[in-house]
Amino acid sequence: MAATIEGLLGEISGVEHPTEELQLLKTALLSIPVNALRDAVSGQRFNVIFALLNSDCREQVELCVDILERILIALSPVCLVQKYRAELQAGLTHPNDTVKILALTQIGRILEHPDAATEVLNNHDVLQAVIHCIREEKIAVAKQAIQCLSKLSHSKPGLDKLFHGDLLAVLKDVMATSDIVRYRIYELVVEISSVSPISLGYCANSSFIAQLLGELTGDDVLVRATAIEMVTTLAQSQHGRQYLAQQGIMDKISNMIRGAETDSFSSLYIPGLVKFFGNLAIMDSPQQVCETYPAFQNKVFEMALDPDPVMNGVALDTLGLLGSTIEGKQVLQKTGEQFRTVLRRMSQLASSGATELRVRSLDAISQLLTLQPEQQTEDLSALTESWFHLLSKQPMDMIRNISTQPFPELHCGALRIFTAIATQPWGQRLMVSTPSFMEFVLDRSTGQTKEAKDAKFELVGSLVSSSTAVQILGSQQYISLKAYLREGPYYVSAVASVGTEGAE
């Protein structure tokens, strides 16, 4: 096969517009198994393919990119940088975006390898060209450049190169291109900061993070909304949260929530502020966050009751997130009638309204009602049971009615609520005492999509795995459920057809 490739390369180099020959080479490369590709291409020189990228013929360029993608991934980063560094550097300024993306992807591979990375770190022009790609119009090119540069954060020489030399000035120059490009640089900075406390220190010392945090209280509300997303990402790491706390950012965001009442444009950034605290609560402590920043919890309840579906959606997601933890459930329960009002509103949203909002409501309710077997204390079981009964006078019928509607996402959302209560004794008692409910569970004709079959299978699995199922459901039901589980989610029973002579 190596001889075939060598022969095709020879043919290509002697033709002015070798589209046909390139197609043959592409086909030949695709026929080689991935594990054999390195041996087939490592001894070849593919400079002729790189040279053919300098063409106005779009088809030729795209064929060359396809071929090079296949070849270069088979080569080691050290081999890549030794053989094709100049060609990859030229690719960074190519007029075709797919060539730029190819070059950025391979340079990213080189930067991941300690031995190969040195070659690029010592080449100021390559790194400068990568930074310039961040301001390219095509977002895919910019994203690839960000991904490529973020690899520099994994070593001290990489961080020194980016933040302690001429490249810092290049970054700041590119950043001044436009609002959009500025946020791409912030995206890079946040990604680098998230890697370790050391990489965060580099970003903080270069003043990028202070500039980002300053955007939180800027005059432009759209800029503010984007800034809060970036800060939320920064808070994903523990060292990021510690830094933000030291800078007083949590208090600042809480004050922004309080002050939103007097800002007619607050609806543009309030969802982001709430998401920030929702994520913070899950990563740290729901109780601590809700008690320290009561404005957050009050705003979530307010948004759940708001007529605006955008506000409802964010509130539902946040309540589901909080309610997915035991501590979060207890925090919500402590608010008494305030949360009960919100829960009844969630039930209304699940029963009527836009499909997307109904699905988000069903998902939030299932998270609120979920208790793992080891969490099922008397108090917590009583809590989830009381919440379930707040949904409706007949909550079993209400959820089952939603599950019979002709929307797969609603069907699956309803089944997830039944799965949430299926491991809890009170849920099993309700199921067995609700007329025809166990027949509904075992009926394979409801929900024909793969997702629906998987959701039903999960419900059956939750019932079978419960230690109280045999006692509460009865041995006959339990045997039927185990048979369903054994047959798998996609089982179809064979139906015998009897032919009758003379029948139409």
Short mmCIF file of C-alpha atoms in Angstrom, two decimals, residues 176-345:
data_model
loop_
_atom_site.label_atom_id
_atom_site.label_comp_id
_atom_site.label_asym_id
_atom_site.label_seq_id
_atom_site.Cartn_x
_atom_site.Cartn_y
_atom_site.Cartn_z
CA ALA A 176 -9.01 45.52 20.83
CA THR A 177 -10.43 44.37 17.45
CA SER A 178 -14.11 44.29 18.55
CA ASP A 179 -16.47 43.31 21.38
CA ILE A 180 -16.84 39.84 19.88
CA VAL A 181 -13.08 39.26 19.71
CA ARG A 182 -12.61 40.67 23.22
CA TYR A 183 -14.93 37.96 24.53
CA ARG A 184 -13.04 35.30 22.61
CA ILE A 185 -9.87 36.39 24.45
CA TYR A 186 -11.78 36.24 27.74
CA GLU A 187 -12.90 32.72 26.78
CA LEU A 188 -9.24 31.75 26.30
CA VAL A 189 -8.23 33.40 29.59
CA VAL A 190 -11.02 31.65 31.55
CA GLU A 191 -10.09 28.30 29.99
CA ILE A 192 -6.43 28.78 30.95
CA SER A 193 -7.36 30.04 34.45
CA SER A 194 -9.46 26.93 35.12
CA VAL A 195 -6.49 24.57 34.72
CA SER A 196 -4.67 25.34 37.99
CA PRO A 197 -4.08 28.04 40.62
CA ILE A 198 -0.75 28.77 38.89
CA SER A 199 -2.34 29.38 35.48
CA LEU A 200 -4.99 31.55 37.18
CA GLY A 201 -2.18 33.59 38.73
CA TYR A 202 -0.68 34.28 35.30
CA CYS A 203 -4.07 35.44 33.94
CA ALA A 204 -4.74 37.61 37.00
CA ASN A 205 -1.28 39.24 36.87
CA SER A 206 -1.76 40.11 33.20
CA SER A 207 -4.90 42.15 34.18
CA PHE A 208 -7.24 40.16 31.90
CA ILE A 209 -9.40 38.86 34.76
CA ALA A 210 -9.71 42.28 36.41
CA GLN A 211 -10.88 43.62 33.04
CA LEU A 212 -13.44 40.80 32.72
CA LEU A 213 -14.78 41.39 36.24
CA GLY A 214 -15.07 45.10 35.45
CA GLU A 215 -17.43 44.21 32.59
CA LEU A 216 -19.95 42.85 35.12
CA THR A 217 -21.02 46.36 36.09
CA GLY A 218 -20.54 48.04 32.72
CA ASP A 219 -23.22 50.15 31.04
CA ASP A 220 -23.88 47.68 28.21
CA VAL A 221 -26.37 45.06 29.48
CA LEU A 222 -25.52 42.59 26.70
CA VAL A 223 -21.84 42.82 27.62
CA ARG A 224 -22.87 42.26 31.24
CA ALA A 225 -24.82 39.13 30.30
CA THR A 226 -21.82 37.68 28.44
CA ALA A 227 -19.45 38.57 31.28
CA ILE A 228 -21.55 36.69 33.84
CA GLU A 229 -21.39 33.56 31.66
CA MET A 230 -17.59 33.79 31.63
CA VAL A 231 -17.44 34.35 35.40
CA THR A 232 -19.75 31.35 35.94
CA THR A 233 -17.29 29.20 33.98
CA LEU A 234 -14.40 30.56 36.07
CA ALA A 235 -16.32 29.52 39.22
CA GLN A 236 -16.39 25.87 38.07
CA SER A 237 -12.97 25.27 39.66
CA GLN A 238 -12.35 25.52 43.38
CA HIS A 239 -9.37 27.86 42.94
CA GLY A 240 -11.54 29.99 40.63
CA ARG A 241 -14.26 30.28 43.29
CA GLN A 242 -11.71 31.19 45.95
CA TYR A 243 -10.31 33.93 43.74
CA LEU A 244 -13.78 35.35 42.98
CA ALA A 245 -14.66 35.32 46.69
CA GLN A 246 -11.43 37.19 47.52
CA GLN A 247 -12.34 39.80 44.91
CA GLY A 248 -15.81 40.24 46.47
CA ILE A 249 -17.55 39.07 43.28
CA MET A 250 -20.23 36.97 45.03
CA ASP A 251 -21.36 40.03 47.01
CA LYS A 252 -21.26 42.15 43.85
CA ILE A 253 -23.49 39.68 41.95
CA SER A 254 -25.90 39.44 44.91
CA ASN A 255 -26.16 43.25 44.93
CA MET A 256 -26.82 43.20 41.18
CA ILE A 257 -29.77 40.84 41.79
CA ARG A 258 -31.11 43.20 44.45
CA GLY A 259 -30.66 46.24 42.22
CA ALA A 260 -32.35 44.56 39.23
CA GLU A 261 -35.76 45.76 40.43
CA THR A 262 -34.95 49.30 39.29
CA ASP A 263 -33.34 48.30 35.96
CA SER A 264 -35.76 47.96 33.05
CA PHE A 265 -33.17 45.90 31.12
CA SER A 266 -32.44 43.47 33.95
CA SER A 267 -34.28 40.61 32.20
CA LEU A 268 -31.29 40.39 29.84
CA TYR A 269 -28.77 39.54 32.55
CA ILE A 270 -30.75 38.31 35.58
CA PRO A 271 -30.96 34.70 34.26
CA GLY A 272 -27.14 34.62 34.11
CA LEU A 273 -26.80 35.92 37.70
CA VAL A 274 -29.21 33.25 38.95
CA LYS A 275 -27.39 30.50 37.03
CA PHE A 276 -24.14 31.69 38.64
CA PHE A 277 -25.47 31.17 42.17
CA GLY A 278 -27.25 27.93 41.19
CA ASN A 279 -23.93 26.45 40.05
CA LEU A 280 -22.20 27.85 43.11
CA ALA A 281 -24.75 26.21 45.41
CA ILE A 282 -24.23 22.79 43.87
CA MET A 283 -20.44 23.01 43.97
CA ASP A 284 -20.18 24.41 47.49
CA SER A 285 -23.23 24.18 49.74
CA PRO A 286 -26.87 24.99 48.90
CA GLN A 287 -27.55 25.99 52.51
CA GLN A 288 -24.52 28.25 52.77
CA VAL A 289 -25.21 29.96 49.43
CA CYS A 290 -28.94 30.44 50.09
CA GLU A 291 -28.36 31.75 53.63
CA THR A 292 -25.44 34.02 52.69
CA TYR A 293 -27.16 35.40 49.56
CA PRO A 294 -30.93 35.34 50.28
CA ALA A 295 -31.50 37.62 47.27
CA PHE A 296 -30.66 34.60 45.07
CA GLN A 297 -33.25 32.25 46.55
CA ASN A 298 -35.94 34.95 46.61
CA LYS A 299 -35.24 35.77 42.96
CA VAL A 300 -35.55 32.09 41.93
CA PHE A 301 -38.99 31.86 43.57
CA GLU A 302 -40.02 35.16 41.99
CA MET A 303 -38.90 33.97 38.54
CA ALA A 304 -40.84 30.70 38.91
CA LEU A 305 -44.04 32.72 39.41
CA ASP A 306 -43.18 35.26 36.67
CA PRO A 307 -45.40 35.29 33.53
CA ASP A 308 -42.24 35.41 31.36
CA PRO A 309 -41.41 31.88 30.06
CA VAL A 310 -37.68 32.74 29.84
CA MET A 311 -37.65 33.49 33.57
CA ASN A 312 -39.69 30.35 34.27
CA GLY A 313 -37.21 28.17 32.40
CA VAL A 314 -34.16 29.40 34.33
CA ALA A 315 -36.04 29.12 37.64
CA LEU A 316 -37.09 25.53 36.86
CA ASP A 317 -33.55 24.49 35.95
CA THR A 318 -32.18 26.13 39.12
CA LEU A 319 -34.82 24.56 41.39
CA GLY A 320 -34.08 21.16 39.85
CA LEU A 321 -30.37 21.70 40.44
CA LEU A 322 -30.91 22.72 44.09
CA GLY A 323 -33.41 19.94 44.68
CA SER A 324 -31.07 17.28 43.30
CA THR A 325 -29.14 17.35 46.60
CA ILE A 326 -30.38 16.45 50.08
CA GLU A 327 -29.15 19.74 51.50
CA GLY A 328 -30.94 21.62 48.71
CA LYS A 329 -34.20 19.77 49.41
CA GLN A 330 -33.97 20.74 53.08
CA VAL A 331 -33.24 24.39 52.22
CA LEU A 332 -36.33 24.54 49.98
CA GLN A 333 -38.51 22.80 52.59
CA LYS A 334 -37.47 25.36 55.24
CA THR A 335 -39.13 28.16 53.28
CA GLY A 336 -42.53 26.59 53.98
CA GLU A 337 -45.51 28.01 52.09
CA GLN A 338 -43.21 30.01 49.81
CA PHE A 339 -41.83 26.83 48.21
CA ARG A 340 -45.19 25.04 48.26
CA THR A 341 -46.61 27.87 46.14
CA VAL A 342 -43.70 27.49 43.72
CA LEU A 343 -44.19 23.71 43.55
CA ARG A 344 -47.86 24.14 42.64
CA ARG A 345 -46.77 26.58 39.91
#
